[in-house]
XYZ file of C-alpha atoms in Angstrom:
596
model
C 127.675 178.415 106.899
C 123.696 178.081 107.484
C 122.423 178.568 103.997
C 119.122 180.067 105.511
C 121.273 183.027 107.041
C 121.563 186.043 105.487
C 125.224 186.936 104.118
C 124.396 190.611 105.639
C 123.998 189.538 108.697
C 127.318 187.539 108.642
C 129.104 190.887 106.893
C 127.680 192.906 109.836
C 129.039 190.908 112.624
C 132.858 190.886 111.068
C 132.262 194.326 110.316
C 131.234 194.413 114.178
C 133.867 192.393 115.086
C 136.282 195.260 113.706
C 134.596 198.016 115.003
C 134.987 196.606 118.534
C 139.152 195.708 117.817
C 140.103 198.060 115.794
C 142.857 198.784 118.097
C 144.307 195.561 117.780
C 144.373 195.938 114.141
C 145.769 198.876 114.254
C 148.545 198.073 116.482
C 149.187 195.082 114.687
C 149.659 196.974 111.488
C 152.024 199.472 113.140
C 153.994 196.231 114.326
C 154.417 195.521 111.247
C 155.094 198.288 109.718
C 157.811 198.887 112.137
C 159.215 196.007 111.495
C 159.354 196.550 108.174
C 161.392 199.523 108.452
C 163.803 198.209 110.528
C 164.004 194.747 108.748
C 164.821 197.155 105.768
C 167.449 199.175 107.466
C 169.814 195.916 108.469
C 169.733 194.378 104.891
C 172.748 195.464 103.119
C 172.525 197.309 99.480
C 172.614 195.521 96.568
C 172.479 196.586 93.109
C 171.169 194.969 89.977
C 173.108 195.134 86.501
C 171.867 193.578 83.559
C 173.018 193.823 80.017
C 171.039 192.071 76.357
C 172.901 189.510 74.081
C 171.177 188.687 70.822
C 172.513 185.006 70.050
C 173.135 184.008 66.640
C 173.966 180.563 65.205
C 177.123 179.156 65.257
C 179.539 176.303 64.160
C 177.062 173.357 64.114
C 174.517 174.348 66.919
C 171.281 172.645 66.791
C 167.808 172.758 69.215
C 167.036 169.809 71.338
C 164.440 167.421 70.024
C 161.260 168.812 71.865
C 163.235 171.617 73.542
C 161.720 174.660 75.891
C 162.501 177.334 73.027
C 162.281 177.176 69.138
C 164.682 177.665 66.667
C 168.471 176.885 65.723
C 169.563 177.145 68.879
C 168.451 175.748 72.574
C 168.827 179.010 74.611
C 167.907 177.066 77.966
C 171.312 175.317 76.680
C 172.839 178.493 76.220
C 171.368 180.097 79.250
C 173.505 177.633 81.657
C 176.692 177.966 79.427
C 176.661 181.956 80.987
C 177.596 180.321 84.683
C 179.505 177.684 83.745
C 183.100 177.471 84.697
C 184.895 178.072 81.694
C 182.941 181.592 81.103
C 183.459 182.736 84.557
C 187.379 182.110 84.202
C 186.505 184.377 81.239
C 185.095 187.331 83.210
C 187.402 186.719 85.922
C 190.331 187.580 83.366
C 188.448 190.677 82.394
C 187.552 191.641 85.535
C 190.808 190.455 87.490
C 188.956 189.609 90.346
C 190.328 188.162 93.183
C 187.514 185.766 93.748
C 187.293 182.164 92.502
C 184.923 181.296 89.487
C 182.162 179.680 91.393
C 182.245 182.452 93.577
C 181.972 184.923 90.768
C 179.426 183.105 88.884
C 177.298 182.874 92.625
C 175.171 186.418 91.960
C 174.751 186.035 87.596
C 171.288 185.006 86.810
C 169.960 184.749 83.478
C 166.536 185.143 81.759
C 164.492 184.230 77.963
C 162.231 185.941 76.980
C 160.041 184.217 75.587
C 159.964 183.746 71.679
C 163.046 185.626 71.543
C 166.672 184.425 70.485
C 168.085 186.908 73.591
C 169.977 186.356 76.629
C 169.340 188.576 79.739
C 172.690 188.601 81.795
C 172.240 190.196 85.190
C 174.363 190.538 88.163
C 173.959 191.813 91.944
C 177.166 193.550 93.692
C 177.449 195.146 96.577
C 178.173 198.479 94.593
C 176.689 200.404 91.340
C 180.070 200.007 89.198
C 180.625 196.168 90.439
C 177.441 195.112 89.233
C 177.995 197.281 86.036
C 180.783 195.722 85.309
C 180.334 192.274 85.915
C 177.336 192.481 83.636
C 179.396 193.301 80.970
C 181.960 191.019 81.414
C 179.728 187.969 81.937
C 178.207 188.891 78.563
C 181.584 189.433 76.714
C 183.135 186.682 78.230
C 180.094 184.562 76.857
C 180.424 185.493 73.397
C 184.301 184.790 73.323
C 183.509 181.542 74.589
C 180.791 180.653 71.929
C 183.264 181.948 69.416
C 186.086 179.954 70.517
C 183.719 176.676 70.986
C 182.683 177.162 67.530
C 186.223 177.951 66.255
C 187.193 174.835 68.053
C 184.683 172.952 66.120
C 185.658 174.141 62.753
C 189.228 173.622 63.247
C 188.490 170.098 64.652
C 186.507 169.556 61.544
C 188.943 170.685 59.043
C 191.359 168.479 60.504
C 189.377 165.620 59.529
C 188.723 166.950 56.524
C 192.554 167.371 55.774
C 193.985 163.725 56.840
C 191.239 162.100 54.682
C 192.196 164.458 51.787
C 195.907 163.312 52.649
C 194.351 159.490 52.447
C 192.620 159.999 49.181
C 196.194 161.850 47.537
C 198.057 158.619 48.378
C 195.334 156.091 47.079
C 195.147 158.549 43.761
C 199.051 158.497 43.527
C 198.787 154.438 43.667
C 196.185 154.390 41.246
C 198.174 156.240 38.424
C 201.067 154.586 39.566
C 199.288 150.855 38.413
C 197.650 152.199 35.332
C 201.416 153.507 33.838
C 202.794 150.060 34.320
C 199.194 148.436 32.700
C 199.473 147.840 29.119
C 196.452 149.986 27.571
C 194.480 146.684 26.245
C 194.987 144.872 29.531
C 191.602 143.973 31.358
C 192.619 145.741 34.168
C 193.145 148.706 33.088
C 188.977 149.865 32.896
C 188.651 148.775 36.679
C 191.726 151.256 37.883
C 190.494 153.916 35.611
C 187.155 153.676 37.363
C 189.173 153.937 41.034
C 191.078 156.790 40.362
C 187.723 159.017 38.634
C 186.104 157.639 42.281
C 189.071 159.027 44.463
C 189.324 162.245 42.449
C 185.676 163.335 43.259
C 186.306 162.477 46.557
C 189.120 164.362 46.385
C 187.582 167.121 44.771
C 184.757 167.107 47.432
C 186.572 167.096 50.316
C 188.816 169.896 48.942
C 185.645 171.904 49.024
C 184.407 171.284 52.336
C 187.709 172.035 53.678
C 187.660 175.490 51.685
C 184.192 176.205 52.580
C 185.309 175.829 56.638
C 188.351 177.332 56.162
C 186.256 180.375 54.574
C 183.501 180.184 57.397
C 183.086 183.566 59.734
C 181.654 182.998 62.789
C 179.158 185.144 64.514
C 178.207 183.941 67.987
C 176.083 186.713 68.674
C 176.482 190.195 70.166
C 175.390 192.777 73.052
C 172.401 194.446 72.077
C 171.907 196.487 74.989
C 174.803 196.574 77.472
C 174.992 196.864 81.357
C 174.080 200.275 82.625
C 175.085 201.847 86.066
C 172.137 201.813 88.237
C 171.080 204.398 89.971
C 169.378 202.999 93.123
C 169.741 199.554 94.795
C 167.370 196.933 93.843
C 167.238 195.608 97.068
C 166.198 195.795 99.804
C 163.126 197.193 98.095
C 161.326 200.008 100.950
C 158.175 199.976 99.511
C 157.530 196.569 98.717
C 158.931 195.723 102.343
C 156.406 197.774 103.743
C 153.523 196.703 101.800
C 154.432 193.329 103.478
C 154.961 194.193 106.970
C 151.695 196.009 106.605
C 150.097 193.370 105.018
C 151.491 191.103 107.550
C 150.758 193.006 110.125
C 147.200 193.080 109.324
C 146.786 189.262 108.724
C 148.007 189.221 112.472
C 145.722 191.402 113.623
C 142.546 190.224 111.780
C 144.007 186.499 113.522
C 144.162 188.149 117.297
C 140.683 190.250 117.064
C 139.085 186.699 115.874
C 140.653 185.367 118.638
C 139.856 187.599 121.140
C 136.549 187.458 119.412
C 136.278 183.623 120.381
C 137.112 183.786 124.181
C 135.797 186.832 124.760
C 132.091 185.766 126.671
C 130.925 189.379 127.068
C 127.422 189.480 125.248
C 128.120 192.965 123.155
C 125.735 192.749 120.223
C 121.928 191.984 119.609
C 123.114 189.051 117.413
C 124.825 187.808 120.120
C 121.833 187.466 122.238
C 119.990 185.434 119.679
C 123.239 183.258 118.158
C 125.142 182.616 121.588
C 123.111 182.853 124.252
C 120.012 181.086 122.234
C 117.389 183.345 123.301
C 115.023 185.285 121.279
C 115.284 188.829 121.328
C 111.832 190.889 122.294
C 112.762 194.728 121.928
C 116.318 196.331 121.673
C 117.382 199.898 122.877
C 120.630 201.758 122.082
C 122.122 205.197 122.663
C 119.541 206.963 120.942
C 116.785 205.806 123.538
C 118.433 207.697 126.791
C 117.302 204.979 129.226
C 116.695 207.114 132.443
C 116.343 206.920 135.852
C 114.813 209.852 137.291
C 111.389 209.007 135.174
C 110.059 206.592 132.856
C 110.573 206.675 128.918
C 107.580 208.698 127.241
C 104.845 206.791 125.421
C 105.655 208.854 122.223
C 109.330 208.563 122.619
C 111.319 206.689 120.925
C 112.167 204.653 123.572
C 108.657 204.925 125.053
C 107.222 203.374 121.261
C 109.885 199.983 121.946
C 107.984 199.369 125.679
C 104.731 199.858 123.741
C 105.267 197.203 121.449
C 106.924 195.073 123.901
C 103.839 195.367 126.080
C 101.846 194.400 122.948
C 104.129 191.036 122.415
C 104.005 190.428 126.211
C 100.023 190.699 126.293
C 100.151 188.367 122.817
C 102.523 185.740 124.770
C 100.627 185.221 127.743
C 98.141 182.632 127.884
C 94.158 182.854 129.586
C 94.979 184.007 133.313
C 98.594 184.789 133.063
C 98.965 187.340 135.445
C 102.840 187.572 137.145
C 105.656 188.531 134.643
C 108.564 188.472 136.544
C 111.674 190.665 135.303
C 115.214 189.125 135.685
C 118.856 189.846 134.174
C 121.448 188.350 133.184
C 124.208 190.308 134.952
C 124.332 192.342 138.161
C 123.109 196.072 137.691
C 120.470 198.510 137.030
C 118.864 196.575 133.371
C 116.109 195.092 135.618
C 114.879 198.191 137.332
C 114.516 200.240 133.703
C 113.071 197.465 132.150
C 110.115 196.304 134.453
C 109.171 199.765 135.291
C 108.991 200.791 132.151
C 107.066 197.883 131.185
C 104.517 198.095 134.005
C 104.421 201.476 133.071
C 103.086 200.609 129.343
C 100.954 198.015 130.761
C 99.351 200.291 132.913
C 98.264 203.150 130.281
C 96.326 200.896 128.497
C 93.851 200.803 131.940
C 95.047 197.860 133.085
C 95.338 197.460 137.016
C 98.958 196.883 137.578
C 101.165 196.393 140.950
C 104.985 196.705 140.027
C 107.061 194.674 142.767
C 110.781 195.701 143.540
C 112.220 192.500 144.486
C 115.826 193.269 143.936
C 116.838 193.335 147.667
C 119.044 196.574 148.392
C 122.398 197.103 150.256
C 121.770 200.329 150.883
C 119.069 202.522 150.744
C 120.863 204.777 147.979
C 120.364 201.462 146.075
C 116.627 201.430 146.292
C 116.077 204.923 144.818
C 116.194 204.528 141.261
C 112.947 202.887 141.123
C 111.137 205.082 143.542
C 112.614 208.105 141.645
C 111.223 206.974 138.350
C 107.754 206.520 139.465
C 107.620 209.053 142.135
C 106.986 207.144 145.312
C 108.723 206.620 148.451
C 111.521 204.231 148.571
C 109.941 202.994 152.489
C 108.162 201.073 153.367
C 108.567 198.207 150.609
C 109.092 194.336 149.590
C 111.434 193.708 152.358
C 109.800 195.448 154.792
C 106.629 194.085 154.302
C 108.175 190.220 154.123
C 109.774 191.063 157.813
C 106.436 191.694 159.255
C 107.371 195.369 159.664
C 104.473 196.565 157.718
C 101.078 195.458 155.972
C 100.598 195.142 152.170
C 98.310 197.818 152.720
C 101.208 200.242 153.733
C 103.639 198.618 151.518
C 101.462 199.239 148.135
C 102.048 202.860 147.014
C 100.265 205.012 144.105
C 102.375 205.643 141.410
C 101.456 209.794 141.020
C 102.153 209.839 137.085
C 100.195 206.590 136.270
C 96.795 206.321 138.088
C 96.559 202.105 136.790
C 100.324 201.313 138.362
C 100.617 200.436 141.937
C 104.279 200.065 143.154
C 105.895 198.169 146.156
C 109.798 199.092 146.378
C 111.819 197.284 147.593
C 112.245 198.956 150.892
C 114.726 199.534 153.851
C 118.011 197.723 153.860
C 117.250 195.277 156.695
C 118.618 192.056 155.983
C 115.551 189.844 153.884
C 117.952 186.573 153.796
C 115.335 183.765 152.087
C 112.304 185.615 152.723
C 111.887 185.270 149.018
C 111.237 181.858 149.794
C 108.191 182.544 151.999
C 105.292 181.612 152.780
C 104.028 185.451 152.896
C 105.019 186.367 149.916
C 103.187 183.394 147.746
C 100.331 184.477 150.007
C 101.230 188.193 149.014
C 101.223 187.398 145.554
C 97.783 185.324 145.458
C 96.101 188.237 147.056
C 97.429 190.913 144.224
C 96.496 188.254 141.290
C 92.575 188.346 142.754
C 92.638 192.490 143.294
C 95.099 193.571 140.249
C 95.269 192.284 136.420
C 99.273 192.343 136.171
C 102.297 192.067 138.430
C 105.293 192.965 137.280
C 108.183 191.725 139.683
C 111.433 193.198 139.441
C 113.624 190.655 140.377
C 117.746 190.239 141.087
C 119.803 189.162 138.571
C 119.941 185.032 138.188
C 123.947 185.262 138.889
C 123.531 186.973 142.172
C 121.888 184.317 143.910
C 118.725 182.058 143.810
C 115.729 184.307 144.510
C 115.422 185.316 140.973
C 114.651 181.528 139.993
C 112.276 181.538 143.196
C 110.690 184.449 142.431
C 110.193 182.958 138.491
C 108.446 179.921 140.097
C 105.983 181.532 141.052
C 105.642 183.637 137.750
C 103.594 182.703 134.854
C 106.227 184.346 132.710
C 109.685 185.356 132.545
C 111.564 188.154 130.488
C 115.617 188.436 130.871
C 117.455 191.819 130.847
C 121.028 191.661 129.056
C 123.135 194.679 129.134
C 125.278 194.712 126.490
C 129.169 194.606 127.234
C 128.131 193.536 130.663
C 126.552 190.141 130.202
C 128.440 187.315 129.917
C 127.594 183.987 127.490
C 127.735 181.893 130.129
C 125.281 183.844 132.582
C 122.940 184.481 129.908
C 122.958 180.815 129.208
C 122.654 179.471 132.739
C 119.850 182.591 133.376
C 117.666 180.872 130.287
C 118.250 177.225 132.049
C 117.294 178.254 135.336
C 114.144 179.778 133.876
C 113.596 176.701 132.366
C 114.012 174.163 135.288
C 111.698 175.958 137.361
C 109.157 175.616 134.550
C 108.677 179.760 133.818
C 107.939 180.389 129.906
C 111.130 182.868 128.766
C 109.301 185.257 126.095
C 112.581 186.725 125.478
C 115.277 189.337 126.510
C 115.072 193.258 126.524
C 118.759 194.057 125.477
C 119.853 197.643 126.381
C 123.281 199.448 125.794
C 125.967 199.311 128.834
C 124.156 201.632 131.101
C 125.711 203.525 133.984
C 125.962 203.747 137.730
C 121.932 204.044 138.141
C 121.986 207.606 140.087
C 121.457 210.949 139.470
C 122.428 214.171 140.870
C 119.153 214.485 143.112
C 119.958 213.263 147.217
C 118.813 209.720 148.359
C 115.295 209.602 150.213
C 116.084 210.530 153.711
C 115.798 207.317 156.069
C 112.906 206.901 157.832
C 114.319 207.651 161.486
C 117.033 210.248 161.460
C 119.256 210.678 164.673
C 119.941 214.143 165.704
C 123.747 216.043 166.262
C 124.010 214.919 169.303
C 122.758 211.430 168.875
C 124.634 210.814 165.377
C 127.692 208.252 165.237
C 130.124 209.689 164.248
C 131.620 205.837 162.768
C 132.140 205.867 159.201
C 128.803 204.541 157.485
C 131.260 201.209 155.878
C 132.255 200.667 159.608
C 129.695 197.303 159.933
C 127.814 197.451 163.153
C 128.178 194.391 165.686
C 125.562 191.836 166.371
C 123.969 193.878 169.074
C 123.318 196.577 167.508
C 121.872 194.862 163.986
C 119.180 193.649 167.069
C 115.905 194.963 166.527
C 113.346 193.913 169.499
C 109.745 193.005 168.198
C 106.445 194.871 169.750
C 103.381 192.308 169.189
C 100.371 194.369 169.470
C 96.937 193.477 170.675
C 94.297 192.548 167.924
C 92.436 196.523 168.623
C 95.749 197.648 167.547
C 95.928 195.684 164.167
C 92.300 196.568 163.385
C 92.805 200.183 164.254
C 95.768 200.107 162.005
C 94.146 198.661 159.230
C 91.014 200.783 159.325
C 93.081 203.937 159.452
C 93.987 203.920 156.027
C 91.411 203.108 153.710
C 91.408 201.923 150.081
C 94.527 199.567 150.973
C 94.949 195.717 150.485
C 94.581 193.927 153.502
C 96.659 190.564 152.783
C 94.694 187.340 153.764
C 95.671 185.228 156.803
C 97.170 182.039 155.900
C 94.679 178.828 157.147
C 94.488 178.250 160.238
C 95.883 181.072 161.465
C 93.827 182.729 164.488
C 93.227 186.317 164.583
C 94.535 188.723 168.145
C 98.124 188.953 168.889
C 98.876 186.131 166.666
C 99.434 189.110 163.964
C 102.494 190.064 164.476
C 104.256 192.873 162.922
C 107.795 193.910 163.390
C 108.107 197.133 164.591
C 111.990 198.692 164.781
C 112.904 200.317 168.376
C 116.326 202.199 167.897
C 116.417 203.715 171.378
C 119.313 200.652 172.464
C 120.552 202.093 169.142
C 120.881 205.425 170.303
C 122.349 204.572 173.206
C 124.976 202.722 172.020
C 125.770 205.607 170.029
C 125.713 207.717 172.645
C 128.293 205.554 174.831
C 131.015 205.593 172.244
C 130.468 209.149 171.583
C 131.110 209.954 175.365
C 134.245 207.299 174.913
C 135.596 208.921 172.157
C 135.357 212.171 173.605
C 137.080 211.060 176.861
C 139.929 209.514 174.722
């Protein structure tokens, strides 16, 4: 981990991360919780019986040189005694169990405690009184064992003790028998009185040894707390097989939501936008904002105060005769249209003459109203129709009512534009608004919907991305910054905004500019596509008294320069839509319908 980064920011992100899969968690957990409870309803029952024996010394026991435990006696010795062989013959007499030793020895553990001369005997049985009273007999039939062992060891020692003593009676009885046939001054006589006072102390000593075994008691230790019946099984345990399938559970869950975490591209926090996608992050709305689209945000709002200082970055960021700021996103939708009006909208209350440009090309004109509803203007003529010839950028420019600095061009009437962003008119467009305005704003289409958006950014002089969260994708947002950055457009930064909706509102679509009457109206569904003939739309090339006329009628507009070279008259043409072979069309499959 970066050790510039603040551990906060890593906290909030898995803390994030949870927020967003808590579902997964939770039905991990309840996995494993289930399975806990069944896992614990196929083990059988077992119970646990375990009785005390204090161990006392015996015979000639002795502790291992450098032994576990201290003391007279090596109780790790003693410990394995309990499940040897010859004890489990033991309990299986007392018990008269059918089952072999080894198998009765299979389910008796033993325990020390430590700096203690006691013996923990337990045994597991498949029932309360089995285990009860294996305990017990495991323990008694230890302590008849040790007794025996050490009885075995006295006797065995006495025995020895008696054959020498037999040994020492007949060298005694030989002794005596020399020394009565020695004549009392013979020189012999000292030496054999000197072997018989040896072999009567040795006689005399092992007489004593053999009483003091002979006398011995042995005490091999006894049960200080016996086996009791217990009351529930000790296994399987409930609660601590829950606590693991829970725990379990949750380990798996934690692993899945990290994993989903990984391959899931979807751009869903702020952090994301800086830390994945790489780009720097210039304002940031949420819920709390209520991004609209029947108006803009007000300047005092809270959303209104994050375009305010956005606006104040932007106007920081751009260098001496920056003008064009085009406004793409990073995912199809309705991100681009908020945020460039809303920003031409705070550039424009600071005085500033500003022309907002809605180049996101429509389907349909239901499309194009958002952006006329939130600054009031007509969604016809616009971009596209002014880029067909159909109208001049005098027409197309409209006066946003709310915001006397801001100047809009929608985006217009759903003709077909197909690379008109590419044109020659609209670079000539554009160099006419960056002599008579001081900011364009362009509202362009999203960089994964095509290529006008990195046209449109070439001829920008800056570039500002719109990610909506939970709808942008890594690898868009990535590819959006990189074909910014081939075309040469400075990327201040992104605008991210919370997942927004569908983009309308409950007020009707602008009525189309030509509406066709009962009788005239098709009744073809409006998803029916029309054929080639009737997408046809002739051209009317008026004279060069018509063009002037036109212009001069409306006063105050932008006239847009003619390119070089290009001669005045009926060279100026402008497209001009005729739906009368429309209308008749309509009409003949009305009549065939109705004849049908």
């Amino acid at each position: 981990m970066d050790a510039t980064r603040p551990v906060s920011t890593d906290l909030s992100q898995y803390l994030g991360m949870l927020r967003r899969h808590w579902w997964i968690l939770v039905l991990a957990v309840g996995i494993g919780a289930a399975g806990a409870v069944a896992f614990t309803g196929t083990q059988p029952k077992v119970y646990r019986s375990a009785a005390s024996v204090l161990v006392s010394p015996a015979g000639t026991d002795t502790n291992a040189s450098g032994g576990r435990t201290k003391g007279d006696i090596n109780l790790d010795t003693e410990a394995q005694l309990v499940r040897s062989t010859a004890v489990a013959n033991g309990a299986k007499q007392l018990l008269r169990s059918p089952l072999t030793a080894d198998e009765l020895a299979k389910p008796v553990s033993v325990e020390v405690p430590a700096n203690t001369t006691v013996l923990v005997i337990a045994y597991t049985g498949d029932s309360p009184q089995g285990a009860q009273a294996a305990a017990h007999a495991f323990a008694e039939a230890y302590l008849r064992n040790r007794e025996s062992s050490a009885r075995a060891i006295l006797d065995r020692d006495a025995a020895a003790l008696q054959a020498k003593i037999k040994q020492l009676n007949a060298l005694l009885t030989n002794i005596n028998a020399q020394i009565a046939r020695t004549d009392g001054d013979s020189p012999l006589r000292p030496n054999l009185e000197s072997q018989r006072r040896t072999a009567q102390n040795q006689l005399d000593s092992n007489y004593a040894k053999l009483n003091e075994l002979t006398t011995a008691t042995i005490t091999p230790g006894q049960i200080i707390s016996d086996a009791r019946m217990p009351d529930k099984p000790s296994s399987p345990n409930p609660t601590l097989n829950l606590a693991t399938g829970v725990m379990a559970g949750l380990l798996l869950g934690l692993a899945l939501a990290l994993l989903r975490e990984r391959l899931d591209r979807r751009i869903r926090t702020v952090a994301d936008v800086r830390q994945r996608g790489r780009v720097p992050v210039l304002a940031a709305l949420d819920e709390r904002t209520a991004p609209r689209f029947d108006d803009v945000l007000q300047p005092y709002g809270p959303g209104g105060r994050i375009f305010n200082r956005l606006r104040n970055e932007v106007l920081a960021s751009l260098g001496h005769g920056d003008q064009i700021i085009v406004v793409t996103g990073a995912s199809r939708g309705t991100a681009t249209t908020l945020v460039a009006a809303n920003l031409a909208t705070a550039l424009a209350r600071t005085g500033s003459d500003v022309v907002l440009i809605g180049a996101h090309l429509p389907d349909s004109m239901i499309d194009a109203a958002p952006l006329a509803r939130m600054l009031g203007v007509s969604a016809t003529p616009g971009l596209s129709d002014l880029l067909a010839g159909r109208v001049s950028l005098g027409e197309a420019v409209q006066q946003a009512p709310r915001v006397p600095s801001l100047r809009v061009i929608t985006t217009g009437g759903a003709a077909t534009a197909a690379g008109l962003m590419q044109s020659q008119r609209l670079r000539d467009t554009l160099g006419t608004l960056r002599r008579q305005c001081n900011f364009i704003v362009i509202e362009a289409p999203s960089t994964s919907s095509g290529a006008d958006a990195q046209s449109l950014a070439s001829l920008a002089d800056a570039a500002i991305l719109a990610v909506e969260l939970r709808r942008a994708r890594r690898p868009f947002l990535l590819d959006a910054a990189e074909q910014l950055r081939r075309v040469g457009t400075p990327l201040l930064g992104a605008v991210v905004l919370p997942r927004l909706g569908a983009g309308r509102t409950e007020e009707p679509a602008p009525a189309p500019a030509v509406e066709l009457t009962a009788d005239d109206a098709d009744p073809k569904p409006l998803h029916e596509p029309l054929d080639d003939a009737e997408r046809t739309q002739p051209l009317r090339l008026p004279s060069s008294a018509d063009a002037a006329k036109a212009n001069g009628s409306k006063k105050g507009t932008v006239t847009p320069p003619r390119p070089p070279g290009q001669k005045g008259g009926s060279e100026d043409a402008t497209a001009v839509m005729n739906l009368s072979d429309l209308a008749a069309a309509a009409n003949d499959r009305k009549k065939q319908r109705d004849k049908r």
